[in-house]
Coordinates of C-alpha atoms in Angstrom, one line a residue:
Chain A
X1 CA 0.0 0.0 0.0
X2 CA 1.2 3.5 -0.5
X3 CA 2.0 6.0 2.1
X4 CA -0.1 8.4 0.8
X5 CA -3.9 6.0 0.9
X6 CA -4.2 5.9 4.3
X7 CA -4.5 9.6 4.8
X8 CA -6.3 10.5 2.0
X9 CA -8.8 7.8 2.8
X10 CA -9.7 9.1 6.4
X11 CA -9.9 12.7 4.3
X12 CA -12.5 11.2 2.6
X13 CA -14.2 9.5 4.9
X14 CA -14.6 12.4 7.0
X15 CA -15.5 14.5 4.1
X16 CA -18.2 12.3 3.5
X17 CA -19.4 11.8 7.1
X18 CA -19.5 16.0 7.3
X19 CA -21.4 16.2 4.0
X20 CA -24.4 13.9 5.3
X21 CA -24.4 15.2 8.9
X22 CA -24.7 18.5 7.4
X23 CA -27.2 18.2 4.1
X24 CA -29.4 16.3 6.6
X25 CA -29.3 19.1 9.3
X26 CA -27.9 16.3 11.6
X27 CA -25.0 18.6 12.3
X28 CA -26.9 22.2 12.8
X29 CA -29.9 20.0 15.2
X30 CA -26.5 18.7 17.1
X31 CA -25.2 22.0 17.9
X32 CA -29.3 23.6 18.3
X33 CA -27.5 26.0 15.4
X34 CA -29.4 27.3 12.0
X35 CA -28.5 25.0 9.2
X36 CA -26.8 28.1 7.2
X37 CA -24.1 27.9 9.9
X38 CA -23.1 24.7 8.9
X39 CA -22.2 24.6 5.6
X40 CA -21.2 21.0 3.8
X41 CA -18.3 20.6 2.2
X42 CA -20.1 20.5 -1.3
X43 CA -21.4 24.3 -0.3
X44 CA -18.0 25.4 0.6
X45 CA -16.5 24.1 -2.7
X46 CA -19.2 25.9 -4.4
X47 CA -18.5 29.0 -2.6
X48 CA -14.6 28.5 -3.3
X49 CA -15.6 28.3 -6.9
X50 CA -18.1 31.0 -7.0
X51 CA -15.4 33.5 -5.1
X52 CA -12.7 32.5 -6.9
X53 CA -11.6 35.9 -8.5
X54 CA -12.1 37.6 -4.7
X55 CA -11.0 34.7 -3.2
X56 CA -7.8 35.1 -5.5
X57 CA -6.7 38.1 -4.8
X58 CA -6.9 38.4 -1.7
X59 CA -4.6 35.1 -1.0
X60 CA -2.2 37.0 -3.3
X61 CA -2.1 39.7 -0.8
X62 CA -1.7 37.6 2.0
X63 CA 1.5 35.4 0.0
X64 CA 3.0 38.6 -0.4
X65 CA 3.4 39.5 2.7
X66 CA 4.2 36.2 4.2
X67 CA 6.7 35.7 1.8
X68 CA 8.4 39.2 2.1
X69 CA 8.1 38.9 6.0
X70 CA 9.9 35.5 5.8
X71 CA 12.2 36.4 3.5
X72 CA 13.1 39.4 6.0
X73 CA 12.6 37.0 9.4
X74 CA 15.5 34.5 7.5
X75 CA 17.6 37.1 6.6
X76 CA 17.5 38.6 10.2
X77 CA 17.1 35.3 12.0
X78 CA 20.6 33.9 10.4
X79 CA 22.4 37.1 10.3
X80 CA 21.7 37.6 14.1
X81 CA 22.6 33.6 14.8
X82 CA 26.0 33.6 12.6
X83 CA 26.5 37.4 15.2
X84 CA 25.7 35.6 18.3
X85 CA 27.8 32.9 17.8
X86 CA 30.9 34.6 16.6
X87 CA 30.6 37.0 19.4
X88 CA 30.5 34.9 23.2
X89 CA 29.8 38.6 24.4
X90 CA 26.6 39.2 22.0
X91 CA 25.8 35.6 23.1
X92 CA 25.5 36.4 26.6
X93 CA 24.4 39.7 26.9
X94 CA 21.2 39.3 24.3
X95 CA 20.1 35.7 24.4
X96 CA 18.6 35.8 27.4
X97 CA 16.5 38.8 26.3
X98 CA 15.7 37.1 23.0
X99 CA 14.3 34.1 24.6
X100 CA 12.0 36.4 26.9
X101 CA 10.9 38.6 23.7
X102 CA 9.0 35.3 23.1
X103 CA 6.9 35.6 26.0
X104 CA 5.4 38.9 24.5
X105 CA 2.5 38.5 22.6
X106 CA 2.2 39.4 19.0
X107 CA -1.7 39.6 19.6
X108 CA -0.7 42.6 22.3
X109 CA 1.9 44.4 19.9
X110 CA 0.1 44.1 16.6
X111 CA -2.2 46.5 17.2
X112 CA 0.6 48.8 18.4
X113 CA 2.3 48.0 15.2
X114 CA -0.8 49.3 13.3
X115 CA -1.2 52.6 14.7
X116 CA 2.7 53.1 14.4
X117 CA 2.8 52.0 10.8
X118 CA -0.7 52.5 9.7
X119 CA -2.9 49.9 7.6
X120 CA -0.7 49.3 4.6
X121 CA 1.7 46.7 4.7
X122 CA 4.8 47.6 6.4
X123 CA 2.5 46.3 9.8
X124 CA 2.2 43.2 8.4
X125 CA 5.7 42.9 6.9
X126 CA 7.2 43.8 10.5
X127 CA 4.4 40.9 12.5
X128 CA 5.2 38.1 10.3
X129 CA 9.1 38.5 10.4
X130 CA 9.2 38.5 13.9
X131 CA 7.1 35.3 14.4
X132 CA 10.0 33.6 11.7
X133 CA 12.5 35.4 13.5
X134 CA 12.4 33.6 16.7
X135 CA 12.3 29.6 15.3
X136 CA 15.2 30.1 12.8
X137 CA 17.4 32.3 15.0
X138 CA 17.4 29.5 17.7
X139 CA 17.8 26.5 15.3
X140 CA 20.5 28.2 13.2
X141 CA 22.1 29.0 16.4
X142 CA 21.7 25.3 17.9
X143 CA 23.5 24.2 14.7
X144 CA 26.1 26.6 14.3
X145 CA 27.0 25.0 18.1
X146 CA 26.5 21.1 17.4
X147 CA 30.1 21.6 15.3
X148 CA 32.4 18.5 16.6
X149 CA 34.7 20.5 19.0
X150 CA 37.3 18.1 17.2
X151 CA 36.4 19.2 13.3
X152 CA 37.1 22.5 14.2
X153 CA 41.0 21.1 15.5
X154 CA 41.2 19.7 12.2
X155 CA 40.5 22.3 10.5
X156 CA 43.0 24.5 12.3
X157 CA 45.4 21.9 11.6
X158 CA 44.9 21.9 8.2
X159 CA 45.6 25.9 8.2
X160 CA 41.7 26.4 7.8
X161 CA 41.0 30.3 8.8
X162 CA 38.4 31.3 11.1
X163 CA 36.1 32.4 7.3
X164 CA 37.2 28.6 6.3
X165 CA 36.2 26.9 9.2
X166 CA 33.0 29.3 9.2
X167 CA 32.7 28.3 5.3
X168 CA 33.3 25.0 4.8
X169 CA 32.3 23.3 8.6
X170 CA 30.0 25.4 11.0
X171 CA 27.8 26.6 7.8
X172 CA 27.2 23.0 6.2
X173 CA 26.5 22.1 10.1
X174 CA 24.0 24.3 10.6
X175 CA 22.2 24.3 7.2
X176 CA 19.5 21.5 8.1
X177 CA 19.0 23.2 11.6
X178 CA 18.3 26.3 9.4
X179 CA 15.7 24.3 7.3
X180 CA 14.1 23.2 10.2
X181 CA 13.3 26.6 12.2
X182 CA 12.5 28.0 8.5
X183 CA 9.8 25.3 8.1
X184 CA 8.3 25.9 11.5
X185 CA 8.3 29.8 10.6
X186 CA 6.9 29.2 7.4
X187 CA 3.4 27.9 9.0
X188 CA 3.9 30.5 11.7
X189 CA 3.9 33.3 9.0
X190 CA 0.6 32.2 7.7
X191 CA -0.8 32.9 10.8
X192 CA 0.8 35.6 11.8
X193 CA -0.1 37.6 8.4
X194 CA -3.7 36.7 9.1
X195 CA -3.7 38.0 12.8
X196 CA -2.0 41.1 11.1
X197 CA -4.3 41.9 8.5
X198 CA -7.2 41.1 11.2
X199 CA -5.7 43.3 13.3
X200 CA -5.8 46.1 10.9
X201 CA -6.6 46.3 7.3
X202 CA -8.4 48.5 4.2
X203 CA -11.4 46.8 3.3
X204 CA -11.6 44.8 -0.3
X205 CA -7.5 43.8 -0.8
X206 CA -6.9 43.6 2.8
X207 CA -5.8 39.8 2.6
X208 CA -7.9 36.9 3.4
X209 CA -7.7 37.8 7.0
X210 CA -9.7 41.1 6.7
X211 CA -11.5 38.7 4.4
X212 CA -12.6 36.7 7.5
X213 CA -12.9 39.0 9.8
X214 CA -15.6 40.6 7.3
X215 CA -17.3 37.3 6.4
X216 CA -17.5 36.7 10.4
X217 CA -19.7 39.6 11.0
X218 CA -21.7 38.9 7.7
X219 CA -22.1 35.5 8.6
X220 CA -21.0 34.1 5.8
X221 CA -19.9 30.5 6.7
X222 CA -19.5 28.2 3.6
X223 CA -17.1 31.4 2.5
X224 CA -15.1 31.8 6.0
X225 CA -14.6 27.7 5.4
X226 CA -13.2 28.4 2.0
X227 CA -11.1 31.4 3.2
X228 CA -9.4 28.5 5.8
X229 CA -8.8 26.0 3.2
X230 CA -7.3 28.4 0.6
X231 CA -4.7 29.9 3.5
X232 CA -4.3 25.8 4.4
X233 CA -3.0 25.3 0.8
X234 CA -0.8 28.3 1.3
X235 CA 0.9 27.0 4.3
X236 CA 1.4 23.3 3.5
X237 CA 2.1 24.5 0.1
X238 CA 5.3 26.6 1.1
X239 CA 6.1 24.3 3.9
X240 CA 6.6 21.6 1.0
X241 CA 8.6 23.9 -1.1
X242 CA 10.8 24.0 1.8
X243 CA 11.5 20.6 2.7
X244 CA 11.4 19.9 -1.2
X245 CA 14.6 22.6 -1.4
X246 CA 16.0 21.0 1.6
X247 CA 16.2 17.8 -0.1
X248 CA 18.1 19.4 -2.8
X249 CA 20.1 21.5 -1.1
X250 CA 20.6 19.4 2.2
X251 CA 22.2 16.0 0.0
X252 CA 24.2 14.5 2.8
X253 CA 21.7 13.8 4.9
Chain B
X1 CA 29.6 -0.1 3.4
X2 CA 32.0 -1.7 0.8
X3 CA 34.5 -4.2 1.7
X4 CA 38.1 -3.7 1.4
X5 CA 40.1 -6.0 -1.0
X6 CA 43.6 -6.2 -1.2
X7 CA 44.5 -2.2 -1.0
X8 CA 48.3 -3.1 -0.4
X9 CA 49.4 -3.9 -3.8
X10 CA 50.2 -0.5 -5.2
X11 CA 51.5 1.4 -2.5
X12 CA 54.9 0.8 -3.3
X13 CA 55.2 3.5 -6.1
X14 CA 53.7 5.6 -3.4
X15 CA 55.1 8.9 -3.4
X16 CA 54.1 12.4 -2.5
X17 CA 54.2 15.9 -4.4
X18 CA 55.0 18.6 -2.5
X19 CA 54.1 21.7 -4.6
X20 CA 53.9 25.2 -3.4
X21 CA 52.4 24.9 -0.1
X22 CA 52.4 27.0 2.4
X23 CA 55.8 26.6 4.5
X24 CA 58.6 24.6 3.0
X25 CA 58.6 20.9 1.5
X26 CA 59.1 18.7 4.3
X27 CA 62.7 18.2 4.5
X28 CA 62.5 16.5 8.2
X29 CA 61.5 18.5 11.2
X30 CA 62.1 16.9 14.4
X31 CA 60.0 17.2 17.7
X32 CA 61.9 18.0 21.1
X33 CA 59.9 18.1 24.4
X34 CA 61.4 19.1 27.3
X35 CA 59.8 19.2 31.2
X36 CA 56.6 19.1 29.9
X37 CA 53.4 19.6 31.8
X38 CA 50.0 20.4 31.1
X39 CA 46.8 20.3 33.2
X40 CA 43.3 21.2 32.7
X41 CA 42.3 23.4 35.7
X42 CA 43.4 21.0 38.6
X43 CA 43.5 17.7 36.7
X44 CA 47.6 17.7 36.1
X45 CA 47.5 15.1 33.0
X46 CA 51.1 15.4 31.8
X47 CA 54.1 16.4 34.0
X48 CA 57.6 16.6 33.2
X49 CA 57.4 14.6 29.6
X50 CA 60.1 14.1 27.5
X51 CA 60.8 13.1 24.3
X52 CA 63.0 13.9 21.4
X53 CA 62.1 12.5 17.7
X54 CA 64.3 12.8 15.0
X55 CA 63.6 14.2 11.6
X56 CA 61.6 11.3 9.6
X57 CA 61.5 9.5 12.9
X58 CA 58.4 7.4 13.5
X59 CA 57.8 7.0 16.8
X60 CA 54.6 5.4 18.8
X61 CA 53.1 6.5 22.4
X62 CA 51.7 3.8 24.3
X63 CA 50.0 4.2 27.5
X64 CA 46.8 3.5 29.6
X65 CA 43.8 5.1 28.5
X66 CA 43.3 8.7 30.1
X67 CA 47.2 8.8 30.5
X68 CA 47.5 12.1 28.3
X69 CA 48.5 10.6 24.9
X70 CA 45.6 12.7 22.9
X71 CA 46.6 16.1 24.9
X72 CA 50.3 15.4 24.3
X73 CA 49.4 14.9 20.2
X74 CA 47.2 18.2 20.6
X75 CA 50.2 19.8 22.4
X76 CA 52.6 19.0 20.2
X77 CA 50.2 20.1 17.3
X78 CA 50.2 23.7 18.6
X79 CA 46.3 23.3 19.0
X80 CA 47.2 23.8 22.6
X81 CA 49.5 25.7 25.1
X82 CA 51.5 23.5 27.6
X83 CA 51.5 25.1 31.4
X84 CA 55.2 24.3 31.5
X85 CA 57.7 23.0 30.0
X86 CA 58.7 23.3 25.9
X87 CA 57.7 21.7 22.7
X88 CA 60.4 22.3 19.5
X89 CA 58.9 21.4 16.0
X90 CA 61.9 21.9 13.3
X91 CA 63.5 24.4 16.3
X92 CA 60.4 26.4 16.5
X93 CA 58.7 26.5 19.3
X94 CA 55.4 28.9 19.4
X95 CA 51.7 27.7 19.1
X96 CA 51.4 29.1 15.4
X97 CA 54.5 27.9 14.2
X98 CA 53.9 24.1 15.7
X99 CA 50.4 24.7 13.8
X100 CA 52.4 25.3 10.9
X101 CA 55.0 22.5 10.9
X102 CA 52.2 19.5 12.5
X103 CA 49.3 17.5 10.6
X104 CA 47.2 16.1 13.1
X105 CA 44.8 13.5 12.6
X106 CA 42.0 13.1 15.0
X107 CA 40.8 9.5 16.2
X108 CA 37.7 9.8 14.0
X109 CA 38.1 10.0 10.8
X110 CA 35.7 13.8 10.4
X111 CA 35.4 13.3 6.8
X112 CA 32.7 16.0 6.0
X113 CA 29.7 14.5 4.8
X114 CA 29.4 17.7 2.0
X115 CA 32.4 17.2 0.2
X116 CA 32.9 14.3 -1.6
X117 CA 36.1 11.8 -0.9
X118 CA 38.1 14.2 -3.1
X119 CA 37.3 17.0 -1.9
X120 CA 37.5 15.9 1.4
X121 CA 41.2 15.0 0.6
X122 CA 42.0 18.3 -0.8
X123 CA 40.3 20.4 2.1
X124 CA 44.2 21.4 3.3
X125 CA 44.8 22.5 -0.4
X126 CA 41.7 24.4 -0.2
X127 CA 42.5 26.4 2.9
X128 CA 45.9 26.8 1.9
X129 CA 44.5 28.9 -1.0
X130 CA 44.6 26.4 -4.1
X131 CA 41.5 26.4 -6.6
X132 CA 39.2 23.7 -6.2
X133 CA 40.5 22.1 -9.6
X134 CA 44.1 22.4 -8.7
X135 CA 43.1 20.9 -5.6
X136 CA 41.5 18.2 -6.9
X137 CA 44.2 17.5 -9.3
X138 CA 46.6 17.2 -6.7
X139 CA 44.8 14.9 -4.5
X140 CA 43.1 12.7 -7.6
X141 CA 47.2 12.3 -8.3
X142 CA 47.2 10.0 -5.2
X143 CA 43.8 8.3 -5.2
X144 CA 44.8 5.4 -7.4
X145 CA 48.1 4.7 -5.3
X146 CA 46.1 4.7 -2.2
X147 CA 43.5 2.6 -3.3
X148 CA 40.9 4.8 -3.6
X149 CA 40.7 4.5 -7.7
X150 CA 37.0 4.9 -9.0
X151 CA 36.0 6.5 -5.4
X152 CA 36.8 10.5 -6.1
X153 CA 33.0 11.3 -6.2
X154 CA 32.2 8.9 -3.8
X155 CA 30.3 10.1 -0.2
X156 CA 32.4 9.6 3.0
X157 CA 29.3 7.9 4.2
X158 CA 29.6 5.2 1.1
X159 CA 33.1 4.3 1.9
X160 CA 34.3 1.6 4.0
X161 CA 35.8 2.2 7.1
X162 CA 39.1 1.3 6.0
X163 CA 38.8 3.7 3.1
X164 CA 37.8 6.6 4.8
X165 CA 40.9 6.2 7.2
X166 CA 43.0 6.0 3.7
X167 CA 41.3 9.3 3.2
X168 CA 41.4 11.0 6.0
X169 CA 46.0 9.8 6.1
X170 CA 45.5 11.2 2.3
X171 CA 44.3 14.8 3.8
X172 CA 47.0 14.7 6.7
X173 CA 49.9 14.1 3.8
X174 CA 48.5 16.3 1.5
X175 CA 48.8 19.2 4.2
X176 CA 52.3 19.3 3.1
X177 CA 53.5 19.3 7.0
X178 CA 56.8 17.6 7.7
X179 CA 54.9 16.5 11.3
X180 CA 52.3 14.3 11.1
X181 CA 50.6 13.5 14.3
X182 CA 48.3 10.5 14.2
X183 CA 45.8 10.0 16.7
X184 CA 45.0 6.4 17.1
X185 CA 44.5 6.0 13.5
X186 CA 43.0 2.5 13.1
X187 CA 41.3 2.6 16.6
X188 CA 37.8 2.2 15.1
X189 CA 38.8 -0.7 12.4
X190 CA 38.1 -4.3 12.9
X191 CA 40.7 -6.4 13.3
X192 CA 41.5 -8.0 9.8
X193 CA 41.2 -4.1 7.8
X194 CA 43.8 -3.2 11.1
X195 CA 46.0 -5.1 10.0
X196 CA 46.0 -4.1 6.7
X197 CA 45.9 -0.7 7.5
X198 CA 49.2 -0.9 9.1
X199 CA 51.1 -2.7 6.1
X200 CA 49.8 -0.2 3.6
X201 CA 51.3 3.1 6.3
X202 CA 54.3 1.1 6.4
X203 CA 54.4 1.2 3.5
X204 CA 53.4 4.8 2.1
X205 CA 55.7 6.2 5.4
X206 CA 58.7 4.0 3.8
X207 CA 58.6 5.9 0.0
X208 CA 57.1 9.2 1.2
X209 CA 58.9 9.3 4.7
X210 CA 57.6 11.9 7.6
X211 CA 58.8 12.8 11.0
X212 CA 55.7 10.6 12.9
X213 CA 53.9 10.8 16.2
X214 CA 51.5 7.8 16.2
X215 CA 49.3 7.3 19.7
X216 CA 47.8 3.8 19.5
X217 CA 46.5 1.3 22.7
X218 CA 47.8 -1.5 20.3
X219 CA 51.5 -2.1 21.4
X220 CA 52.2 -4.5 18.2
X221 CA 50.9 -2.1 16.1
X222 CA 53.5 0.5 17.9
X223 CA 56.2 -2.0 17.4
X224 CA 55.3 -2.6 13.6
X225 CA 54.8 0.2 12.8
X226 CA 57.2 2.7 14.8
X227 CA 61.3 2.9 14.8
X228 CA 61.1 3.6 18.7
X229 CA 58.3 3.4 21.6
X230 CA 57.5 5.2 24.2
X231 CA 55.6 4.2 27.1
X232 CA 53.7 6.7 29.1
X233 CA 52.3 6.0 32.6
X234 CA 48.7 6.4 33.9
X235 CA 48.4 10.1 34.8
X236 CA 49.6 12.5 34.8
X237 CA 51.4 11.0 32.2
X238 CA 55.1 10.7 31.9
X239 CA 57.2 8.7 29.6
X240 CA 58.7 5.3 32.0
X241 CA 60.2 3.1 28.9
X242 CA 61.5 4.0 25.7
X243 CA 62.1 0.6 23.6
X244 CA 63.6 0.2 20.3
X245 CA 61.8 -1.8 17.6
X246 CA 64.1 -5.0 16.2
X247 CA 65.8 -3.5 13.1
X248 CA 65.0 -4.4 10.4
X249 CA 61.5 -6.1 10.6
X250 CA 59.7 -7.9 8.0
X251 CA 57.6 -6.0 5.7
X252 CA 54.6 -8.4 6.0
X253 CA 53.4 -8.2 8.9
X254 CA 52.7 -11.3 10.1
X255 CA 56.2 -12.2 9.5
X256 CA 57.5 -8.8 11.5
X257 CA 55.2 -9.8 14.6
X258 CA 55.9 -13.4 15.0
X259 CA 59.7 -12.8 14.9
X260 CA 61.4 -13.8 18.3
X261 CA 62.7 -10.3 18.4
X262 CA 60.0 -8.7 18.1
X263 CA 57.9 -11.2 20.3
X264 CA 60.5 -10.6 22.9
X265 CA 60.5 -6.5 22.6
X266 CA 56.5 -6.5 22.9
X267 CA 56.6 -8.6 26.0
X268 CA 59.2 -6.1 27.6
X269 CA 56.6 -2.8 26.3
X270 CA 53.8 -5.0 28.1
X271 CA 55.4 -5.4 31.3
X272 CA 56.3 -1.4 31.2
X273 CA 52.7 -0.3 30.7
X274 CA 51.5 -2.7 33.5
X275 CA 53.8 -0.9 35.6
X276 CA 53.0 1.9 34.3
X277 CA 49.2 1.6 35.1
X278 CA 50.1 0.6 39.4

C-alpha cells in the first residue's frame, strides 16, 4: 500500500461523514445551530468556486506578505545567529533577552504596530518577520554550536581560517537546523499575516484575513470555510517547497 | 559499506608531491619536548614529559587510557599551550609555528559529509589557497596509489571504514607538514582491515617518509609500525620506557610480529605499561 492512501482515505471519509451530517441538518440539530451555519463541504466548494476571482486576490495579498516577511525573518534570523555565535559577548548579553521577547504576545503588539505604521503593509511585513525570527534564530544558532569541538582542530590543523572553518564546517553544520526553524516559521507566517491583517486592514485587498474578519460579521460561513482552506494550501504549500529545497540543497543527509 | 580487498598492492610506487604549499617541503623537522606539563584546571595530566624525535623518525606512544596521549598529540600540534615545560617542532617553538610544521589526525576519521572523498582530501589544499580544480588534481594524483581508484566522487558515508581512514591519512599528507601526528588512526577498524591498514602506512611512510607521532592502545601495532616506543604511565602521564623496535623487521606483517625479536621487545613494552598503570 502507498503511504499516501491511508490519509487521503480518512480525508475522505470524513469528508463524506461531514457532507451527510450537514445536508441532513444532523449537524446544525447537534449543535441547536441554524442550518446556514453549517455549511457541507459540497457548499463550501461551491462557494470556493463561485469566489474565486475575490478569493484570489486576496490570497495573493496575504503570499506577499508572508513571503516578504519571511524572507526578511530569515535574513535577520541567520544574520543575528551567525553574530551571536561569533561574538560569546553578544551571546551572553542578548540571548537571554531574546528568549523572553518570546513571552510577549504578537496579539498585544500588533495592534501597536498598526497605529505606528498604519494599515498598509509595512505592519504586516514587520508581524510576520518577527514570528520567523524567533524559530530560525534559535535553530541556526543550535547548529552553528552542534560543530564537533574536534572538526574544528582539524580544521585548524589543516591551516583552515576562522572564514574557512566558518565556510566549509559550521555553515554546512548548521544548514538543516536552518531548514528546520525555517519550516516551523513558514506555517507561523501564515498565521501571523492573518492575525496582522485582522488586526488592521483596508477593506476589499486587505488579505484573506480582513476577508474573514468581514465574512464573520456577515455570517457568511460556507465562505469563512473556503477562506481557511485556501490559506491551508498556502501553508502546506510553502512548507513543502521547503523541505522539497531542503532535499536538494541538504544531499548528505 | 563496501569491503576492502587487497589495497596493499600498489602502494609501493607511493610517493608524494609537494608543490607550493604553504611553508617549505618537508625536509625532516624533528620534535623536542622538554619538562613538559599540562593540566586542565586542577587535573595535572602530563608532568615533566620528555621526548625527542628525530627528523623522519616514527615514533609510537603507548600508555593506559586517560594517561594524556591525545593532549600530548594536541600539544605538540600547537592546537594547545603546555603550562610548563617546551615543545620544539623543526627548532620552533610557538603555538602558530607548531600549527604550521604539524598534521594532526584526529581518532575519527571527520570526513565532512558535504564534500565528496576528493574533496575531502583536498580540504588542506583548499585552505591553503589552491583552486578547487588544482586541488582536486593534486589529490586525484594519489587516489589510485592509495586505493581509492574509482571512489573521487564517492560520499564519505559510502566508503568503508578502511577507506575513509586512507582518506582521512590522504588529507594529513596532502597538508604538506613535515609533522604528522596521528591519533590512534586505526582505533575504530576491525581487526582483519587493522591489520592491513598498518602494512599499507608502512608502506606509504617507507617511500614518502615523515617525521611521525602515532598514539595507538595497540603495542604491536607501535612496534610494527614505529622505529622507537615510548611508554607513558597512567596520569599524569610521563614517559617510563623508551624501547627500540628490532631492526629491520619484516615488511609483512605477520612475519615482522611473530619474529622472536620482536615477540620478545613486545613482551618487555607490556610489562612497562602494566607498571606503568600501578
Amino acid at each position: 500500500m502507498k503511504r499516501w492512501v491511508l490519509p487521503v482515505l480518512l480525508v475522505a471519509i470524513t469528508l463524506g461523514a461531514w457532507q451527510i451530517a450537514a445536508s441532513t441538518g444532523a449537524l446544525a440539530q447537534l449543535f441547536n445551530l441554524e442550518s446556514f451555519l453549517v455549511p457541507s463541504p459540497a457548499e463550501v466548494a461551491s462557494s470556493l468556486w463561485d469566489n474565486r476571482a475575490l478569493l484570489a486576490e486576496n490570497a495573493w495579498v496575504t503570499l506577499r506578505e508572508v513571503l516578504a516577511g519571511f524572507g526578511c525573518g530569515l535574513l535577520a534570523g541567520v544574520g543575528s545567529a551567525v553574530a551571536l555565535h561569533l561574538s560569546e559577548t553578544l551571546r551572553r548579553a542578548t540571548y537571554p533577552l531574546l528568549v523572553a521577547s518570546q513571552a510577549i504576545p504578537i496579539v498585544a503588539i500588533a495592534p501597536i504596530l498598526i497605529v505606528l505604521f498604519g494599515f498598509g503593509v509595512w505592519p504586516k511585513l514587520v508581524i510576520v518577520a518577527l514570528v520567523c525570527f524567533f524559530p530560525i534564530t534559535v535553530n541556526t544558532l543550535d547548529g552553528l554550536r552542534a560543530v564537533d569541538p574536534d572538526a574544528i582542530k582539524l580544521m585548524r590543523s589543516l591551516d583552515g581560517s576562522r572564514w574557512q572553518i566558518f565556510r566549509r564546517v559550521e555553515a554546512p553544520t548548521a544548514l538543516p537546523y536552518t531548514f528546520s526553524g525555517a519550516k516551523v516559521a513558514v506555517a507561523v507566517a501564515v498565521i501571523g499575516a492573518v492575525f496582522a491583517e485582522w488586526a488592521g486592514s483596508s477593506v476589499g485587498t486587505g488579505g484573506l484575513g480582513a476577508l474573514i474578519r468581514v465574512d464573520n460579521a456577515l455570517l457568511q460561513t460556507s465562505r469563512l470555510f473556503a477562506e481557511v482552506f485556501v490559506l491551508a494550501v498556502i501553508a502546506i504549500g510553502l512548507f513543502g517547497l521547503l523541505a522539497l529545497a531542503e532535499r536538494r540543497v541538504v544531499t548528505w543527509r | 559499506m563496501r569491503q576492502d580487498t587487497s589495497m596493499n598492492a600498489e602502494t609501493g610506487a607511493l610517493r608524494v608531491p609537494q608543490s607550493g604549499t604553504a611553508q617549505a617541503a618537508p625536509e625532516g623537522d624533528g620534535v623536542a619536548i622538554r619538562g613538559l606539563g599540562h593540566a586542565y584546571g586542577e587535573l595535572q595530566t602530563i608532568e615533566r614529559l620528555e621526548l625527542e624525535v628525530e627528523p623522519h623518525a616514527v615514533v609510537g606512544l603507548v600508555g593506559p587510557s586517560g594517561c594524556g596521549k591525545s593532549t600530548l598529540l594536541e600539544l605538540i600540534c600547537g592546537l594547545r599551550e603546555p603550562s610548563a615545560g617546551t615543545i620544539g617542532v623543526g627548532g620552533a617553538s610557538s603555538a602558530p609555528e607548531r600549527l604550521a610544521r604539524c598534521a594532526y589526525m584526529p581518532q575519527r576519521d571527520l570526513l565532512l559529509p558535504w564534500y565528496s572523498a576528493l574533496d575531502n582530501a583536498g580540504l588542506a589544499l583548499r585552505n591553503q589557497g589552491r583552486r578547487k580544480g588544482a586541488a582536486r588534481a593534486e589529490a586525484a594524483e594519489l587516489f589510485g596509489r592509495f586505493g581509492l581508484a574509482g571512489f573521487e566522487a564517492t560520499a564519505p558515508a559510502e566508503l568503508s571504514g578502511g577507506m575513509r581512514q586512507r582518506v582521512a591519512f590522504l588529507r594529513t599528507l596532502l597538508a604538506g607538514k613535515p609533522v604528522l601526528a596521528l591519533d590512534e588512526p586505526f582505533a575504530a577498524l576491525d581487526a582483519i582491515t587493522r591489520a592491513e591498514m598498518q602494512e599499507w602506512l608502512a608502506g606509504a611512510l617507507r617511500t614518502d617518509p615523515r617525521t611521525v607521532v602515532l598514539v595507538t592502545h595497540d603495542v604491536e601495532e607501535a612496534l610494527y609500525l614505529c622505529d622507537r616506543v615510548a611508554v607513558l604511565s597512567a596520569r599524569p602521564g610521563r614517559i617510563i620506557a623508551e624501547l627500540r623496535a628490532p631492526d629491520p623487521r619484516a615488511e609483512d606483517r605477520d612475519a615482522a610480529v611473530t619474529d622472536p625479536a620482536f615477540v620478545a621487545v613486545r613482551e618487555e613494552a607490556m610489562r612497562a605499561l602494566r607498571e606503568g598503570m600501578r
